[in-house]
Tab-separated table of C-alpha atoms in Angstrom:
chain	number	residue	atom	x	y	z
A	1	UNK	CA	68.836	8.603	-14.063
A	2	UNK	CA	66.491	8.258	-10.690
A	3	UNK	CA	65.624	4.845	-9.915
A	4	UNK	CA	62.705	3.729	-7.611
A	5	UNK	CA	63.382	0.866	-5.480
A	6	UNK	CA	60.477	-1.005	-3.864
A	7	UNK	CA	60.286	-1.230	-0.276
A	8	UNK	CA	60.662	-4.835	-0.102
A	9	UNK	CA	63.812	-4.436	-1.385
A	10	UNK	CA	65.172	-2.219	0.862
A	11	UNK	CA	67.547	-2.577	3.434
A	12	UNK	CA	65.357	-2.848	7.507
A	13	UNK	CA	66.701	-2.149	10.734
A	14	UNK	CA	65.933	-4.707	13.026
A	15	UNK	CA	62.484	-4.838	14.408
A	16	UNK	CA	63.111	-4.553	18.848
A	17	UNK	CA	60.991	-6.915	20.796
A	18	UNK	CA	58.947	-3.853	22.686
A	19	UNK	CA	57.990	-2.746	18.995
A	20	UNK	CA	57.032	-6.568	18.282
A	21	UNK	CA	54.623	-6.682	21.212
A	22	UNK	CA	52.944	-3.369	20.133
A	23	UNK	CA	52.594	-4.468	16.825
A	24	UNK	CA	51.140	-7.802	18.516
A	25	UNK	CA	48.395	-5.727	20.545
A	26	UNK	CA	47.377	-3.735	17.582
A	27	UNK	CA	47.060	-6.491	15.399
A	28	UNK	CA	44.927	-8.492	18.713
A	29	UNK	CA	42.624	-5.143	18.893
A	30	UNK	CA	42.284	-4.532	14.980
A	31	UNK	CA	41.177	-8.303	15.353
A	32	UNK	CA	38.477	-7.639	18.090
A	33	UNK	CA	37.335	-4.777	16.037
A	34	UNK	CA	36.760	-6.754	12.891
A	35	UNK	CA	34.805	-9.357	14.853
A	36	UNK	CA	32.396	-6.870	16.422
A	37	UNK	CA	32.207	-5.627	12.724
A	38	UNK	CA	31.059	-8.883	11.854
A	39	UNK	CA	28.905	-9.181	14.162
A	40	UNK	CA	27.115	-6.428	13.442
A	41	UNK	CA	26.395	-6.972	9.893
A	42	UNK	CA	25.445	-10.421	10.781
A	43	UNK	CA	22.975	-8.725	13.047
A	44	UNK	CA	19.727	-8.465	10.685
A	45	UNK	CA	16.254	-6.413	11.980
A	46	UNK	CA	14.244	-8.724	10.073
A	47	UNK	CA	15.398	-11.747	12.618
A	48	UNK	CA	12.987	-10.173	15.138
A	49	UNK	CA	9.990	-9.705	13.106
A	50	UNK	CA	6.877	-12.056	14.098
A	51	UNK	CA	3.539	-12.439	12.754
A	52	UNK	CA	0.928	-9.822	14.230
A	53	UNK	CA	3.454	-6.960	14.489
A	54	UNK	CA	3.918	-3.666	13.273
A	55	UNK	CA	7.119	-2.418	11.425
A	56	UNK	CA	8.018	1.021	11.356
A	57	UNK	CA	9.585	0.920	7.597
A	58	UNK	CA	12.096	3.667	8.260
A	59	UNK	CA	13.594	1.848	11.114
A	60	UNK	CA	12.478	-1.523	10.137
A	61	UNK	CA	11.836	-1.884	13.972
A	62	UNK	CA	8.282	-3.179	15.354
A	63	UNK	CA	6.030	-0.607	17.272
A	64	UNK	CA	3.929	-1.462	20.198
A	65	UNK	CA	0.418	-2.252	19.077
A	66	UNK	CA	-1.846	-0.107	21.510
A	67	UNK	CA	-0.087	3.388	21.054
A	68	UNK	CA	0.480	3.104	16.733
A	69	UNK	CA	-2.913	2.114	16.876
A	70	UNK	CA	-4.334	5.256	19.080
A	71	UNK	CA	-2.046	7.939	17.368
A	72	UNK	CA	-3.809	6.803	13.890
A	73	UNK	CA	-6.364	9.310	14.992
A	74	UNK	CA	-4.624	12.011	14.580
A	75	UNK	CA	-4.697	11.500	10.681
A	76	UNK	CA	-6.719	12.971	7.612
A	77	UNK	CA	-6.180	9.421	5.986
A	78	UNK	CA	-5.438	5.927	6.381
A	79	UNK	CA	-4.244	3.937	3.833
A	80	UNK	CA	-4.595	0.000	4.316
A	81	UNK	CA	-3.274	-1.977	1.476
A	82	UNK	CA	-4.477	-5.546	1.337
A	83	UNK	CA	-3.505	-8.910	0.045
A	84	UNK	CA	-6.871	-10.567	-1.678
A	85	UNK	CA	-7.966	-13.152	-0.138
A	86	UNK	CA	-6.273	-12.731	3.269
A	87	UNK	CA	-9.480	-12.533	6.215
A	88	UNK	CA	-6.499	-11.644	8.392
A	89	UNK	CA	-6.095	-8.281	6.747
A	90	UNK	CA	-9.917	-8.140	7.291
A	91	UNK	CA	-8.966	-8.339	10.758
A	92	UNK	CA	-6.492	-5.682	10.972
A	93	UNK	CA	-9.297	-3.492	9.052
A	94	UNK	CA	-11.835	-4.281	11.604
A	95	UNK	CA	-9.095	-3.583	14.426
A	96	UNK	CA	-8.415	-0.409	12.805
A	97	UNK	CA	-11.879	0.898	12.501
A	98	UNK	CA	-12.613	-0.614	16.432
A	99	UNK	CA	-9.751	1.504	17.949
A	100	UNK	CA	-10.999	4.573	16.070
A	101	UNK	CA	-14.452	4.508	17.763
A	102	UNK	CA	-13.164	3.501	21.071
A	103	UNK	CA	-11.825	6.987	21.175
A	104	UNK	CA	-14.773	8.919	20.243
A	105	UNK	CA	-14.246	8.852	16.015
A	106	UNK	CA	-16.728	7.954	13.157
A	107	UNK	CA	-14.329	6.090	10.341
A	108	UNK	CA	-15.910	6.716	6.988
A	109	UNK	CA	-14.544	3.625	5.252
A	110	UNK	CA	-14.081	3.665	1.303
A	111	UNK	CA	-13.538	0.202	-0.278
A	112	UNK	CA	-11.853	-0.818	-4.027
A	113	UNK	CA	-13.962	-3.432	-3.950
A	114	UNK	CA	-17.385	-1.167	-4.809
A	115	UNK	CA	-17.743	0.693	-7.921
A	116	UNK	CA	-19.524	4.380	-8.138
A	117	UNK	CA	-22.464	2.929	-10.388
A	118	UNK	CA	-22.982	0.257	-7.090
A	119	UNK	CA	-23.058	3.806	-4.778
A	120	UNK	CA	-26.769	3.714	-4.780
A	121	UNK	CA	-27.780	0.302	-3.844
A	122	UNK	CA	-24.678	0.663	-1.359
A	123	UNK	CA	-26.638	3.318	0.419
A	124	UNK	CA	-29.812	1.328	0.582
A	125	UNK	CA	-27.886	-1.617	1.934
A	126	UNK	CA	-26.694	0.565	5.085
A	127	UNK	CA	-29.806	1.924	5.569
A	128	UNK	CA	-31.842	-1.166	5.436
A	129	UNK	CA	-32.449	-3.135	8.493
A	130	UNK	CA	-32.826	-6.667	6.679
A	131	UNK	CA	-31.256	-7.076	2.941
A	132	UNK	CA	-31.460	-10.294	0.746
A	133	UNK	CA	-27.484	-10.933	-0.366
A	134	UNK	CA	-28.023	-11.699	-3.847
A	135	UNK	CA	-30.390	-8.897	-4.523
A	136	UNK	CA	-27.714	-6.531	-2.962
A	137	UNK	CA	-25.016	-8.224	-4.707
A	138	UNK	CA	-26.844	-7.977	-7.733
A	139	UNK	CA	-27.755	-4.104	-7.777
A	140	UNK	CA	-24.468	-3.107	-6.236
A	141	UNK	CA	-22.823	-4.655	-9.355
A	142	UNK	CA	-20.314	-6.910	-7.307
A	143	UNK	CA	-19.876	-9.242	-9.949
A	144	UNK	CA	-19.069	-6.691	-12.778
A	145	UNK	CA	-16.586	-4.952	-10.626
A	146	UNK	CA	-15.206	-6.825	-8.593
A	147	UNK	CA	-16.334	-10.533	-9.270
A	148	UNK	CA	-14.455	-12.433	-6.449
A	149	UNK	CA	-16.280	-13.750	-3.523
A	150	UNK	CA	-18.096	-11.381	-1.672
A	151	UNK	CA	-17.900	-13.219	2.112
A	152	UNK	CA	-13.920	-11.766	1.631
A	153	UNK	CA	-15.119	-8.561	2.014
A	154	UNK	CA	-18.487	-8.743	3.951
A	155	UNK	CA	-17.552	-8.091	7.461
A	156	UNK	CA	-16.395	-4.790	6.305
A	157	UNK	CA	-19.678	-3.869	5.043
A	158	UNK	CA	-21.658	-5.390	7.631
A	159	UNK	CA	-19.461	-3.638	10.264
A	160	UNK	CA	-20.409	-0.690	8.348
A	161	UNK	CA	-23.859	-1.460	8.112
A	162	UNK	CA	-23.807	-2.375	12.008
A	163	UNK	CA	-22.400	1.020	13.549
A	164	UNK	CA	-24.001	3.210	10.705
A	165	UNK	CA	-20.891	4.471	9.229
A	166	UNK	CA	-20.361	5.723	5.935
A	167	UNK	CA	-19.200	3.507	2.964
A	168	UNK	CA	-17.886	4.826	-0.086
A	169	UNK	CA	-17.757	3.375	-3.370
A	170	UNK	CA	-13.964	3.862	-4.246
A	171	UNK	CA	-13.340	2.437	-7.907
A	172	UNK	CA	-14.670	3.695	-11.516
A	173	UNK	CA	-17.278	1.435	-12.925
A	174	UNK	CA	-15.566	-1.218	-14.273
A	175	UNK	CA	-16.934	-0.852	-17.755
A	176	UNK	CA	-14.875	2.718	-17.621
A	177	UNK	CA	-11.698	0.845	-17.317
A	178	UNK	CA	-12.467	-1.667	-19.897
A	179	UNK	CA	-12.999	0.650	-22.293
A	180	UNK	CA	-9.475	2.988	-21.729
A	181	UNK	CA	-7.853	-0.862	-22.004
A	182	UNK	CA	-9.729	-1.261	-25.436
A	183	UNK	CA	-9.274	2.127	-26.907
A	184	UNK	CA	-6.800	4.123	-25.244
A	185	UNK	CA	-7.314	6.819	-22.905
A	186	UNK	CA	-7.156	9.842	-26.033
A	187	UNK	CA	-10.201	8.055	-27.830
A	188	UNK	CA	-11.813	6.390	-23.970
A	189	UNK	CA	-11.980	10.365	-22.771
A	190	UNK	CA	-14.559	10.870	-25.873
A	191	UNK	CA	-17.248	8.562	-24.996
A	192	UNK	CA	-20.115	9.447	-23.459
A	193	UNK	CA	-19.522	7.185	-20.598
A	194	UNK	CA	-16.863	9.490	-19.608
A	195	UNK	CA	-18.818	12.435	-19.167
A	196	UNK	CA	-21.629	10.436	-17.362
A	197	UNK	CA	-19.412	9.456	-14.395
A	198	UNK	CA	-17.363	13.096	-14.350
A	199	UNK	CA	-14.329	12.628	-15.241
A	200	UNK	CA	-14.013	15.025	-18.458
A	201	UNK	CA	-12.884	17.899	-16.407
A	202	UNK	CA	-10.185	15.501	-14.865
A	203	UNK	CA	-6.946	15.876	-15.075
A	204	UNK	CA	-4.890	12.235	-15.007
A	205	UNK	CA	-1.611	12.648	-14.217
A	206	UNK	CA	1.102	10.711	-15.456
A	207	UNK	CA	3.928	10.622	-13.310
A	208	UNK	CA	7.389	9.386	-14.422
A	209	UNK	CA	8.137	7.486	-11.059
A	210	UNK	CA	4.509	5.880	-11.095
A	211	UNK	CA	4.779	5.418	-14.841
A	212	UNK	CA	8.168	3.454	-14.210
A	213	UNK	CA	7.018	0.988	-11.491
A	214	UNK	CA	3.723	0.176	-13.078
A	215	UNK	CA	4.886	-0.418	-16.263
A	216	UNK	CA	7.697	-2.836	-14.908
A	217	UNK	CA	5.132	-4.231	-13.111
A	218	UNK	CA	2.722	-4.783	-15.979
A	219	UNK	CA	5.198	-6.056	-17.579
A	220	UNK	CA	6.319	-8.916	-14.898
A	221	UNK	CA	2.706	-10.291	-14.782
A	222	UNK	CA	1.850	-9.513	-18.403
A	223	UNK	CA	4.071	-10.963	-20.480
A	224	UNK	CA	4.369	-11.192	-23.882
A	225	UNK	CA	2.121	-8.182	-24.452
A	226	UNK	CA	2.660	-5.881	-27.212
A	227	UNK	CA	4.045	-1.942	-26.441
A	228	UNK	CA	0.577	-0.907	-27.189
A	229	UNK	CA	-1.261	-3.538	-24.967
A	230	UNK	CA	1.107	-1.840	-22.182
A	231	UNK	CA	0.507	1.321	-22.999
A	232	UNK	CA	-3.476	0.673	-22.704
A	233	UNK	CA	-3.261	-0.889	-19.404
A	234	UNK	CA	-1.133	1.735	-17.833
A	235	UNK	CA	-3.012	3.981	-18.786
A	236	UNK	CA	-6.065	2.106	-17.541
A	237	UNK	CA	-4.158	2.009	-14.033
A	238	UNK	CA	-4.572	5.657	-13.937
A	239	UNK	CA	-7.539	5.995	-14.455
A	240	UNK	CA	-8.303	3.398	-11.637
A	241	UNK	CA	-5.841	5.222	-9.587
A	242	UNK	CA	-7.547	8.836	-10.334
A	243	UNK	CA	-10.602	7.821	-9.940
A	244	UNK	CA	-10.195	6.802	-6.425
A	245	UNK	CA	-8.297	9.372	-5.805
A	246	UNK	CA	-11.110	11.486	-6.762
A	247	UNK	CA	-13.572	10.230	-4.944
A	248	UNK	CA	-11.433	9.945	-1.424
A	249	UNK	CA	-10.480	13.938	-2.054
A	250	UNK	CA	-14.373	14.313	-2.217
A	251	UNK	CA	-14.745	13.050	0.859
A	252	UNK	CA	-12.098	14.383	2.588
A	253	UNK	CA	-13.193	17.721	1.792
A	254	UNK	CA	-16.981	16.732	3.007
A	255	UNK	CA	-15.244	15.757	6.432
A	256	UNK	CA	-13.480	18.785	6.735
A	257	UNK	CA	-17.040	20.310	6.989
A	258	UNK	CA	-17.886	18.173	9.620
A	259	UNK	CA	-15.129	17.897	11.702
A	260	UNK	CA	-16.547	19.462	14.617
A	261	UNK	CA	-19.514	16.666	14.567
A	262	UNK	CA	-16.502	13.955	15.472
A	263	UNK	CA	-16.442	12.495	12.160
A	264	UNK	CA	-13.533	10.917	10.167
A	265	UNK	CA	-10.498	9.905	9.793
A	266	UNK	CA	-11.140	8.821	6.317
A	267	UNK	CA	-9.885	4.805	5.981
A	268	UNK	CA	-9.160	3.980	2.230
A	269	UNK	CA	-9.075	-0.177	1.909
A	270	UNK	CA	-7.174	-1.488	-1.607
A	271	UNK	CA	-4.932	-3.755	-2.884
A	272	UNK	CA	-1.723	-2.802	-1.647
A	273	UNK	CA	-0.660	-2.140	-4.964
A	274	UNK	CA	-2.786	1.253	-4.743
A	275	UNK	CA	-1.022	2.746	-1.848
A	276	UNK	CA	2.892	1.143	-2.648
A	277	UNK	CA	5.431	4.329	-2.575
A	278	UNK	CA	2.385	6.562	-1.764
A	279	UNK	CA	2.328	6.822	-6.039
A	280	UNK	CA	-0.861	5.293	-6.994
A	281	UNK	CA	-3.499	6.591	-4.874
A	282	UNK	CA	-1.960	8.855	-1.990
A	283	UNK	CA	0.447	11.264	-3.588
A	284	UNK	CA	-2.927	11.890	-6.290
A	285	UNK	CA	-5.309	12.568	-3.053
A	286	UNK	CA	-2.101	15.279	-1.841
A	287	UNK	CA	-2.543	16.902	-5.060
A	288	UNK	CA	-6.402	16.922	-5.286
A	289	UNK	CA	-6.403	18.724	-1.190
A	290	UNK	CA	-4.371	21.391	-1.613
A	291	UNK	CA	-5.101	22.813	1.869
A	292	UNK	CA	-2.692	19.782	3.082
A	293	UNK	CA	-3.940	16.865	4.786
A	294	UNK	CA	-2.028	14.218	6.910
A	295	UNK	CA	-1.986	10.926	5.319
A	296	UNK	CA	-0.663	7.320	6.464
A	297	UNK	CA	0.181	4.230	4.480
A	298	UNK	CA	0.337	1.032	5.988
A	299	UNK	CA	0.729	-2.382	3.443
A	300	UNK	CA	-0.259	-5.530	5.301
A	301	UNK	CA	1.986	-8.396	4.268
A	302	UNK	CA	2.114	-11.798	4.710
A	303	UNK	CA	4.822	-12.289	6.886
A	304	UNK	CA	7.471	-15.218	5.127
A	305	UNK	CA	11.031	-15.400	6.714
A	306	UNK	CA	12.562	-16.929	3.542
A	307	UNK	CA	11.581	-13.421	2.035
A	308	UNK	CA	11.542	-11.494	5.187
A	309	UNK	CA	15.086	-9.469	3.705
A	310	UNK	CA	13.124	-8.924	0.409
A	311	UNK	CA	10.329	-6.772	2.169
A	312	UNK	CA	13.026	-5.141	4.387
A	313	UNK	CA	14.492	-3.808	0.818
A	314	UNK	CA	11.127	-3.024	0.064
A	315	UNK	CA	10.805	-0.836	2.895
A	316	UNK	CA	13.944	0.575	2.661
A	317	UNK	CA	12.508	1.737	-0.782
A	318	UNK	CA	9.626	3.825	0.963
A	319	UNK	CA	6.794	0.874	0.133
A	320	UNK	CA	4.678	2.201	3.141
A	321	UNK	CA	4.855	4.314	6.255
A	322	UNK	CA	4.495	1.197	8.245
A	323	UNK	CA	4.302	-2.580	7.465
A	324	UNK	CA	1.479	-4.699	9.361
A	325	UNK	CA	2.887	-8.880	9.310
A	326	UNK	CA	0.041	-11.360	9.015
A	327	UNK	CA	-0.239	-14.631	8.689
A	328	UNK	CA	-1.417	-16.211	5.061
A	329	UNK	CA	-4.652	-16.620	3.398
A	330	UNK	CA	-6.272	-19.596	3.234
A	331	UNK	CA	-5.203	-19.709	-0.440
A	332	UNK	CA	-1.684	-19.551	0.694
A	333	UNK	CA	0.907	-17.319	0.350
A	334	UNK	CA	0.378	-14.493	-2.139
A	335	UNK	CA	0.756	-15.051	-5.801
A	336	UNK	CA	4.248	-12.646	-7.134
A	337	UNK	CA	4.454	-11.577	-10.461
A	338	UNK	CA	8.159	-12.037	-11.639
């Protein structure tokens, strides 16, 4: 019968002292290659991030302001994705829309923060050369549909107001979405409130990858909800989501018309939530132009180094195109469902 007999049992020659001193300078050199191993997953991008840069999210690397800035231009859409409450990302809005018209454009800016039934008295507030605040506030139905404090948002409409460029009301009325969170979508598409604001020839697509993340989502700052209370709000986040959607394809198609006149890009301003893995808003726009456009997300973040290797996973996970840092809002750092 065959027997197998471990090596450590077997009989060695002995080892020569040349053949020591080899085995000496591998081990030395294996050692010098594990430390420069080390070192280089010690090494972490996120080390050099500061507040005020840029971060490409595919390399994780910061871009120089100036040029990111210009070659925004050159797109159909912008996406910038907001923390509430931040002025900061107010600022990058407002830097945004400046660059843009120091090289010859007209941004048409479309805000969350307006729903269509405020459209109207939006258009009488940019055409108006004096407007009382609380009148406007009033017939633009800021409290009803958005309800937080309009100074936030103000210097976006005033600089709007100021250089006469177009503002669009982005977000269904919010008496819409109430009523898909009360009923369901099925029975919601059969009132007549529906059909006033043109969405029964809609189609509102319900995407596995969106329907995963938003529902976890839900979930995290939801809880204790019931399947069905889920199921309402989802489905209540599409329709938010289509409905802006809708009306930046709208416009994007109007701009195409006049494209000659140096009008455009088109600059979409949400809660980051609405451009996060291009799911929510942009990849419903793509759909709605099929004639292709060239879009751009970029989520503005406040920038916290105890969670800097958090958003680096984040953007490893396609969040945005780029990622703007920015210091906190005067209400601190932003709330996390979890």
């Amino acid at each position: 019968m065959n027997t197998f007999t471990p090596s450590l049992f077997r009989k060695t020659r002995p080892v020569s002292g040349r053949l020591l001193a080899l085995l000496g300078l591998v081990l030395m050199m294996f050692g010098c290659q594990a430390k420069d191993r080390s070192a280089m997953v010690t090494h972490r991008v996120w080390d050099e991030w500061a507040v005020g840069q840029v971060v490409d999210a595919r390399t994780g690397l910061a871009v120089p302001m100036q040029p990111w800035l210009e070659g925004l231009a050159t797109y159909d859409v912008i996406y910038l994705g907001e923390e509430h409450h931040n002025r900061s990302h107010i600022d990058a809005a407002l830097t945004v829309l400046r660059s843009l018209m120091s090289q010859g454009r007209r941004p048409w800016l479309a805000m969350e923060m307006f729903g269509w039934d405020g459209q109207p008295a939006l258009a009488r507030y940019l055409r108006s050369e004096e407007s009382i605040r609380s009148e406007f506030l009033e017939q633009v139905a800021w409290k009803q549909n958005w309800g937080g404090a309009f100074e936030d948002y103000e210097p976006l409409a005033q600089f709007a107001k100021d250089q006469r460029l177009p503002l669009l009301a982005m977000n269904p009325p919010k008496s819409l979405i109430r009523q898909v969170v009360k009923q369901g979508l099925v029975q919601a598409k059969e009132q007549p409130e529906w059909r006033q604001w043109g969405m029964e020839g809609e189609v509102i697509v319900d995407a596995p990858t969106y329907r995963s993340r938003i529902l976890s989502q839900l979930q995290d700052c939801h809880g204790g909800g019931s399947p069905e209370d889920y199921q309402t709000m989802y489905e209540a986040s599409m329709v938010r989501d289509e409905g802006m959607a809708k009306t930046l394809a709208a416009a994007m198609k109007q701009l195409r018309v006049e494209a000659s006149s140096g009008q455009g890009p088109l600059l979409s301003y949400t809660g980051g939530g609405h451009v996060q893995y291009r799911l929510p808003v942009p990849d419903r726009v793509a759909r709605r132009v099929p004639e292709g456009l060239k879009q751009v997300t970029v989520y503005m973040a406040t920038f916290e180094r105890e969670r800097a290797a958090e958003l680096h996973q984040a953007m490893q996970e396609g969040i945005a195109d780029y990622v703007w840092l920015t210091p906190q809002g005067a209400q601190g750092p932003p709330r996390r469902c979890r």
